[in-house]
Amino acid sequence: MAPNTPAPSGSSGAATLAELVRAQWGDHRVGAKYGELRLTHHQLAGGAAARAALLRELLPRGVPPHVGVLLDNVPEYPLWLSAAALAGAAVAGLNPTRRGPELARDLAHTDCALLITERARLPLLAGPALPLPPERILVVDDPAYRQLLAPYEGTTPDDITSGPGGTPAPATRMLLTFTSGSTGAPKAAVCSQGRLAAAGQSLAGRLGVRRDDVHYLCMPMFHGNAVIAGWAPALVGGAAVALCRRFSASAFLPDVRRYGATYFTYVGRAVQYLLATPPAPDDRDHPLRRGFGTEAGTVDAARFAERFGVRLTEGYGSSEGGAALQRTPGTPPGALGRPAPGDDLAVVDPETGAELPRARLDPAGRLLNGAEAIGELVNRGRSSFEGYWRNPEATAARTRGRGAEGTGAGWYWTGDLFFRDAAGFFHFAGRTDDRLRVDSENLAAAMIENILARYAPAAGAAVYAVPDPIAGDQVMAALAVPDGAAFDPDDFTAFLAAQPDLGTKMAPRFVRTMAALPVTATNKVHRVALRREGFRCPDPVWWSPLTPTGPAARALPAGSTFRPFTAGDRSALLALYREHDRAHLLDR
């Protein structure tokens, strides 16, 4: 087969991840790259088989076959994913931003009987007793780990799947993927081998994955972005993966060139980091053809394509598997696509379940009726959502019924805000948690962020609600201002006045300037942290002062501007919150 042909039908028709791993056996092309290390597909399959044999030896009888993995993006991560696939076990990817009691809770909640980690991560486990004994904590860069593996070297994938455990079925659990946990403890979404194999096949086909492709995995592998959209399509298409321990904007292009990477996955904040690096004359000197991810925004995607010559393809698919959108020919800029054939997706009022009116857009694609068109995306048909591990309440909430007569019973509720245009294309408008209510009008933070993204002096923008001292919310924006740059309030006010799609309630009342926006471990803007700090933060804050006797939050008056938010302003404003018994809302 020519090296640039699509994946063979045998692997693309696999029903399980185990089948895809077995298909690597005998393929002596390079399958993984990490620094100077090169592993063939054959070596990856053999390494996975050895680890699967060790896994079956170490797992106690009568417990869920769950493995916690607390690693950066190192070769051991895909090896253990493949080992779990062969052995019929599930991997719970652990978030390294969590500590001690939190990690212990995550391990206990997912019933992990084995933990795979590295010496650099051991301090994160300090504190309370872990829910598994020391002999079932494997440290991959410790010599004892190699000694444990040694007796199993030479095991083949067929030795595992034809052994006592048998061949895993499509319904066999494969992943336990934690949600962000922005409110309460993180939930672990279940993903079966069949669903992950199908997702990999779908993306491999849509993206045209070829055997000579190299997928650069720079997003953390404990999250679905890297595994579902990066690793799985490579496995289906027979492509190689290149591993980046942690995302680095400065190392991105050097890595891409060194590894010959043709594809990468991203989140919006990572794209902003890349755009913030100093331009260079060789920015287009690389083999990248495409990026695939979420929340880059139309403006940043256009800037990325212009600077690096790489098209970013925005996708949408919930980690839980309940809903997905596909880009089709004719998808307009800013839209994510339409549902797959047979899917019944709709934008509905989250309170009543009633479908909302279609969006009206001006010739430039700007939304004109956001207040009536933006709602929650639901899947009213059959979904592939497989539930949350040991959390029936959260599972029921995702598939809850709506209305007095059970309107929407059995629907999958995504928790994401969307609008749908007249042609039937869906547009992302933010998370339901990122909705603001200003003067009784509902606003989506993402829509305001898309406007602020045009403000050239800022490298990034995040919009979130702060409680109004009287009723509802006010709009606050955090702007990432590069080192050495100063915020010009008059220039920012003029920018806002020039935006034709900035609604009368959308102008920020508060602006926080900071060197860089805070991000989560998955490189998404940490809006929860921003929201909790509000205007009580260590960074400079600018504001357009309130009129205490007027409406709680009105649009920026014509001709006004922002001024520094002083200690005196803060004291007076906090007194107003106390006067109206709303000070407690600042700590939500």
PDB file of C-alpha atoms in Angstrom, residues 343-496:
ATOM      1  CA  ASP A 343     -29.457  12.683  14.854  1.00  0.00           C
ATOM      2  CA  ASP A 344     -32.105  15.043  16.210  1.00  0.00           C
ATOM      3  CA  LEU A 345     -30.320  18.030  17.765  1.00  0.00           C
ATOM      4  CA  ALA A 346     -32.137  21.207  18.739  1.00  0.00           C
ATOM      5  CA  VAL A 347     -31.577  24.471  20.598  1.00  0.00           C
ATOM      6  CA  VAL A 348     -34.155  24.755  23.351  1.00  0.00           C
ATOM      7  CA  ASP A 349     -35.151  26.890  26.285  1.00  0.00           C
ATOM      8  CA  PRO A 350     -33.463  25.179  29.272  1.00  0.00           C
ATOM      9  CA  GLU A 351     -36.482  25.896  31.460  1.00  0.00           C
ATOM     10  CA  THR A 352     -39.311  24.699  29.221  1.00  0.00           C
ATOM     11  CA  GLY A 353     -37.656  22.477  26.620  1.00  0.00           C
ATOM     12  CA  ALA A 354     -39.341  24.473  23.850  1.00  0.00           C
ATOM     13  CA  GLU A 355     -37.316  24.840  20.659  1.00  0.00           C
ATOM     14  CA  LEU A 356     -36.099  28.403  20.169  1.00  0.00           C
ATOM     15  CA  PRO A 357     -36.382  30.565  17.023  1.00  0.00           C
ATOM     16  CA  ARG A 358     -33.645  30.394  14.430  1.00  0.00           C
ATOM     17  CA  ALA A 359     -30.922  33.018  14.628  1.00  0.00           C
ATOM     18  CA  ARG A 360     -30.932  36.076  12.409  1.00  0.00           C
ATOM     19  CA  LEU A 361     -27.485  37.077  11.136  1.00  0.00           C
ATOM     20  CA  ASP A 362     -26.394  40.221   9.355  1.00  0.00           C
ATOM     21  CA  PRO A 363     -24.350  40.015   6.107  1.00  0.00           C
ATOM     22  CA  ALA A 364     -21.149  39.862   8.168  1.00  0.00           C
ATOM     23  CA  GLY A 365     -22.444  36.840  10.090  1.00  0.00           C
ATOM     24  CA  ARG A 366     -23.148  38.735  13.302  1.00  0.00           C
ATOM     25  CA  LEU A 367     -25.980  37.562  15.511  1.00  0.00           C
ATOM     26  CA  LEU A 368     -28.897  39.997  15.709  1.00  0.00           C
ATOM     27  CA  ASN A 369     -31.351  38.201  18.017  1.00  0.00           C
ATOM     28  CA  GLY A 370     -29.203  36.455  20.591  1.00  0.00           C
ATOM     29  CA  ALA A 371     -31.652  36.998  23.459  1.00  0.00           C
ATOM     30  CA  GLU A 372     -34.297  34.832  21.785  1.00  0.00           C
ATOM     31  CA  ALA A 373     -32.135  32.442  19.745  1.00  0.00           C
ATOM     32  CA  ILE A 374     -29.489  31.255  22.240  1.00  0.00           C
ATOM     33  CA  GLY A 375     -30.411  28.203  24.301  1.00  0.00           C
ATOM     34  CA  GLU A 376     -29.128  24.809  25.390  1.00  0.00           C
ATOM     35  CA  LEU A 377     -28.196  22.190  22.810  1.00  0.00           C
ATOM     36  CA  VAL A 378     -30.056  18.916  23.330  1.00  0.00           C
ATOM     37  CA  ASN A 379     -30.115  15.617  21.536  1.00  0.00           C
ATOM     38  CA  ARG A 380     -33.754  14.573  21.256  1.00  0.00           C
ATOM     39  CA  GLY A 381     -32.884  11.280  19.588  1.00  0.00           C
ATOM     40  CA  ARG A 382     -30.697   8.335  20.435  1.00  0.00           C
ATOM     41  CA  SER A 383     -27.323   9.265  21.929  1.00  0.00           C
ATOM     42  CA  SER A 384     -24.168   7.321  22.733  1.00  0.00           C
ATOM     43  CA  PHE A 385     -23.990   8.697  26.277  1.00  0.00           C
ATOM     44  CA  GLU A 386     -22.959   5.794  28.533  1.00  0.00           C
ATOM     45  CA  GLY A 387     -23.427   7.470  31.883  1.00  0.00           C
ATOM     46  CA  TYR A 388     -21.182   8.588  34.718  1.00  0.00           C
ATOM     47  CA  TRP A 389     -19.408   6.021  36.853  1.00  0.00           C
ATOM     48  CA  ARG A 390     -21.133   5.571  40.215  1.00  0.00           C
ATOM     49  CA  ASN A 391     -23.164   8.753  39.818  1.00  0.00           C
ATOM     50  CA  PRO A 392     -26.762   7.947  38.883  1.00  0.00           C
ATOM     51  CA  GLU A 393     -27.942  11.426  39.900  1.00  0.00           C
ATOM     52  CA  ALA A 394     -25.622  13.159  37.416  1.00  0.00           C
ATOM     53  CA  THR A 395     -26.500  10.605  34.753  1.00  0.00           C
ATOM     54  CA  ALA A 396     -30.208  11.269  35.275  1.00  0.00           C
ATOM     55  CA  ALA A 397     -29.628  15.040  35.119  1.00  0.00           C
ATOM     56  CA  ARG A 398     -28.039  14.659  31.685  1.00  0.00           C
ATOM     57  CA  THR A 399     -31.037  12.746  30.400  1.00  0.00           C
ATOM     58  CA  ARG A 400     -33.690  14.502  32.418  1.00  0.00           C
ATOM     59  CA  GLY A 401     -37.235  15.216  31.311  1.00  0.00           C
ATOM     60  CA  ARG A 402     -38.558  18.760  31.073  1.00  0.00           C
ATOM     61  CA  GLY A 403     -41.957  20.313  31.621  1.00  0.00           C
ATOM     62  CA  ALA A 404     -45.045  19.307  33.572  1.00  0.00           C
ATOM     63  CA  GLU A 405     -45.825  16.482  31.167  1.00  0.00           C
ATOM     64  CA  GLY A 406     -42.254  15.254  30.869  1.00  0.00           C
ATOM     65  CA  THR A 407     -41.357  17.343  27.825  1.00  0.00           C
ATOM     66  CA  GLY A 408     -37.966  16.196  26.599  1.00  0.00           C
ATOM     67  CA  ALA A 409     -37.902  12.990  28.644  1.00  0.00           C
ATOM     68  CA  GLY A 410     -34.932  10.923  27.544  1.00  0.00           C
ATOM     69  CA  TRP A 411     -33.195  13.815  25.824  1.00  0.00           C
ATOM     70  CA  TYR A 412     -29.475  14.334  26.303  1.00  0.00           C
ATOM     71  CA  TRP A 413     -28.758  17.827  27.667  1.00  0.00           C
ATOM     72  CA  THR A 414     -25.276  19.007  26.705  1.00  0.00           C
ATOM     73  CA  GLY A 415     -24.905  21.906  29.142  1.00  0.00           C
ATOM     74  CA  ASP A 416     -23.694  24.028  26.204  1.00  0.00           C
ATOM     75  CA  LEU A 417     -25.270  27.124  24.686  1.00  0.00           C
ATOM     76  CA  PHE A 418     -25.847  27.287  20.931  1.00  0.00           C
ATOM     77  CA  PHE A 419     -27.900  29.043  18.299  1.00  0.00           C
ATOM     78  CA  ARG A 420     -29.023  27.683  14.948  1.00  0.00           C
ATOM     79  CA  ASP A 421     -29.107  29.753  11.790  1.00  0.00           C
ATOM     80  CA  ALA A 422     -31.762  29.733   9.100  1.00  0.00           C
ATOM     81  CA  ALA A 423     -29.831  27.188   7.032  1.00  0.00           C
ATOM     82  CA  GLY A 424     -29.702  24.751   9.943  1.00  0.00           C
ATOM     83  CA  PHE A 425     -26.061  25.221  10.951  1.00  0.00           C
ATOM     84  CA  PHE A 426     -25.271  25.225  14.673  1.00  0.00           C
ATOM     85  CA  HIS A 427     -23.067  27.893  16.294  1.00  0.00           C
ATOM     86  CA  PHE A 428     -21.443  27.543  19.719  1.00  0.00           C
ATOM     87  CA  ALA A 429     -22.325  30.302  22.202  1.00  0.00           C
ATOM     88  CA  GLY A 430     -20.684  29.138  25.441  1.00  0.00           C
ATOM     89  CA  ARG A 431     -21.394  26.965  28.470  1.00  0.00           C
ATOM     90  CA  THR A 432     -24.607  27.195  30.424  1.00  0.00           C
ATOM     91  CA  ASP A 433     -22.493  28.149  33.443  1.00  0.00           C
ATOM     92  CA  ASP A 434     -21.156  31.094  31.406  1.00  0.00           C
ATOM     93  CA  ARG A 435     -24.542  32.665  30.853  1.00  0.00           C
ATOM     94  CA  LEU A 436     -25.127  36.174  32.212  1.00  0.00           C
ATOM     95  CA  ARG A 437     -28.418  37.881  32.990  1.00  0.00           C
ATOM     96  CA  VAL A 438     -28.177  41.650  32.619  1.00  0.00           C
ATOM     97  CA  ASP A 439     -31.277  43.781  33.080  1.00  0.00           C
ATOM     98  CA  SER A 440     -33.404  40.643  32.637  1.00  0.00           C
ATOM     99  CA  GLU A 441     -31.703  39.870  29.314  1.00  0.00           C
ATOM    100  CA  ASN A 442     -29.788  36.600  28.877  1.00  0.00           C
ATOM    101  CA  LEU A 443     -26.311  36.925  27.388  1.00  0.00           C
ATOM    102  CA  ALA A 444     -23.715  34.307  26.437  1.00  0.00           C
ATOM    103  CA  ALA A 445     -20.161  35.041  27.529  1.00  0.00           C
ATOM    104  CA  ALA A 446     -18.716  33.418  24.403  1.00  0.00           C
ATOM    105  CA  MET A 447     -20.561  35.836  22.140  1.00  0.00           C
ATOM    106  CA  ILE A 448     -19.040  38.838  23.922  1.00  0.00           C
ATOM    107  CA  GLU A 449     -15.627  37.160  23.891  1.00  0.00           C
ATOM    108  CA  ASN A 450     -15.856  36.751  20.120  1.00  0.00           C
ATOM    109  CA  ILE A 451     -16.266  40.518  19.858  1.00  0.00           C
ATOM    110  CA  LEU A 452     -13.461  41.332  22.311  1.00  0.00           C
ATOM    111  CA  ALA A 453     -11.179  38.971  20.366  1.00  0.00           C
ATOM    112  CA  ARG A 454     -11.039  41.695  17.693  1.00  0.00           C
ATOM    113  CA  TYR A 455      -9.341  44.093  20.123  1.00  0.00           C
ATOM    114  CA  ALA A 456      -5.782  43.933  18.803  1.00  0.00           C
ATOM    115  CA  PRO A 457      -3.873  45.130  21.927  1.00  0.00           C
ATOM    116  CA  ALA A 458      -5.140  42.109  23.919  1.00  0.00           C
ATOM    117  CA  ALA A 459      -3.678  38.641  23.447  1.00  0.00           C
ATOM    118  CA  GLY A 460      -6.812  37.044  24.892  1.00  0.00           C
ATOM    119  CA  ALA A 461     -10.118  37.846  26.539  1.00  0.00           C
ATOM    120  CA  ALA A 462     -12.434  36.093  28.970  1.00  0.00           C
ATOM    121  CA  VAL A 463     -15.923  37.272  29.883  1.00  0.00           C
ATOM    122  CA  TYR A 464     -17.838  36.248  32.983  1.00  0.00           C
ATOM    123  CA  ALA A 465     -20.586  37.416  35.296  1.00  0.00           C
ATOM    124  CA  VAL A 466     -20.201  39.279  38.563  1.00  0.00           C
ATOM    125  CA  PRO A 467     -23.341  39.776  40.642  1.00  0.00           C
ATOM    126  CA  ASP A 468     -25.005  43.139  40.318  1.00  0.00           C
ATOM    127  CA  PRO A 469     -25.402  44.843  43.727  1.00  0.00           C
ATOM    128  CA  ILE A 470     -29.151  45.165  43.155  1.00  0.00           C
ATOM    129  CA  ALA A 471     -30.343  42.487  40.696  1.00  0.00           C
ATOM    130  CA  GLY A 472     -28.976  40.107  38.102  1.00  0.00           C
ATOM    131  CA  ASP A 473     -25.414  40.260  36.798  1.00  0.00           C
ATOM    132  CA  GLN A 474     -22.874  42.666  35.415  1.00  0.00           C
ATOM    133  CA  VAL A 475     -20.391  41.924  32.646  1.00  0.00           C
ATOM    134  CA  MET A 476     -16.743  41.666  33.598  1.00  0.00           C
ATOM    135  CA  ALA A 477     -13.913  41.033  31.136  1.00  0.00           C
ATOM    136  CA  ALA A 478     -10.344  39.934  31.748  1.00  0.00           C
ATOM    137  CA  LEU A 479      -7.883  41.028  29.079  1.00  0.00           C
ATOM    138  CA  ALA A 480      -4.458  39.468  28.642  1.00  0.00           C
ATOM    139  CA  VAL A 481      -2.206  42.453  28.005  1.00  0.00           C
ATOM    140  CA  PRO A 482       1.324  41.511  26.873  1.00  0.00           C
ATOM    141  CA  ASP A 483       4.245  42.479  29.047  1.00  0.00           C
ATOM    142  CA  GLY A 484       5.166  46.108  28.637  1.00  0.00           C
ATOM    143  CA  ALA A 485       1.855  47.141  27.107  1.00  0.00           C
ATOM    144  CA  ALA A 486      -0.495  49.510  28.873  1.00  0.00           C
ATOM    145  CA  PHE A 487      -4.273  49.451  28.857  1.00  0.00           C
ATOM    146  CA  ASP A 488      -5.684  52.537  27.146  1.00  0.00           C
ATOM    147  CA  PRO A 489      -9.243  53.071  28.427  1.00  0.00           C
ATOM    148  CA  ASP A 490     -10.119  55.604  25.745  1.00  0.00           C
ATOM    149  CA  ASP A 491      -8.911  53.297  22.993  1.00  0.00           C
ATOM    150  CA  PHE A 492     -10.905  50.389  24.451  1.00  0.00           C
ATOM    151  CA  THR A 493     -14.037  52.534  24.736  1.00  0.00           C
ATOM    152  CA  ALA A 494     -13.661  53.616  21.098  1.00  0.00           C
ATOM    153  CA  PHE A 495     -13.233  49.980  20.096  1.00  0.00           C
ATOM    154  CA  LEU A 496     -16.465  48.998  21.865  1.00  0.00           C
TER     155      LEU A 496
END
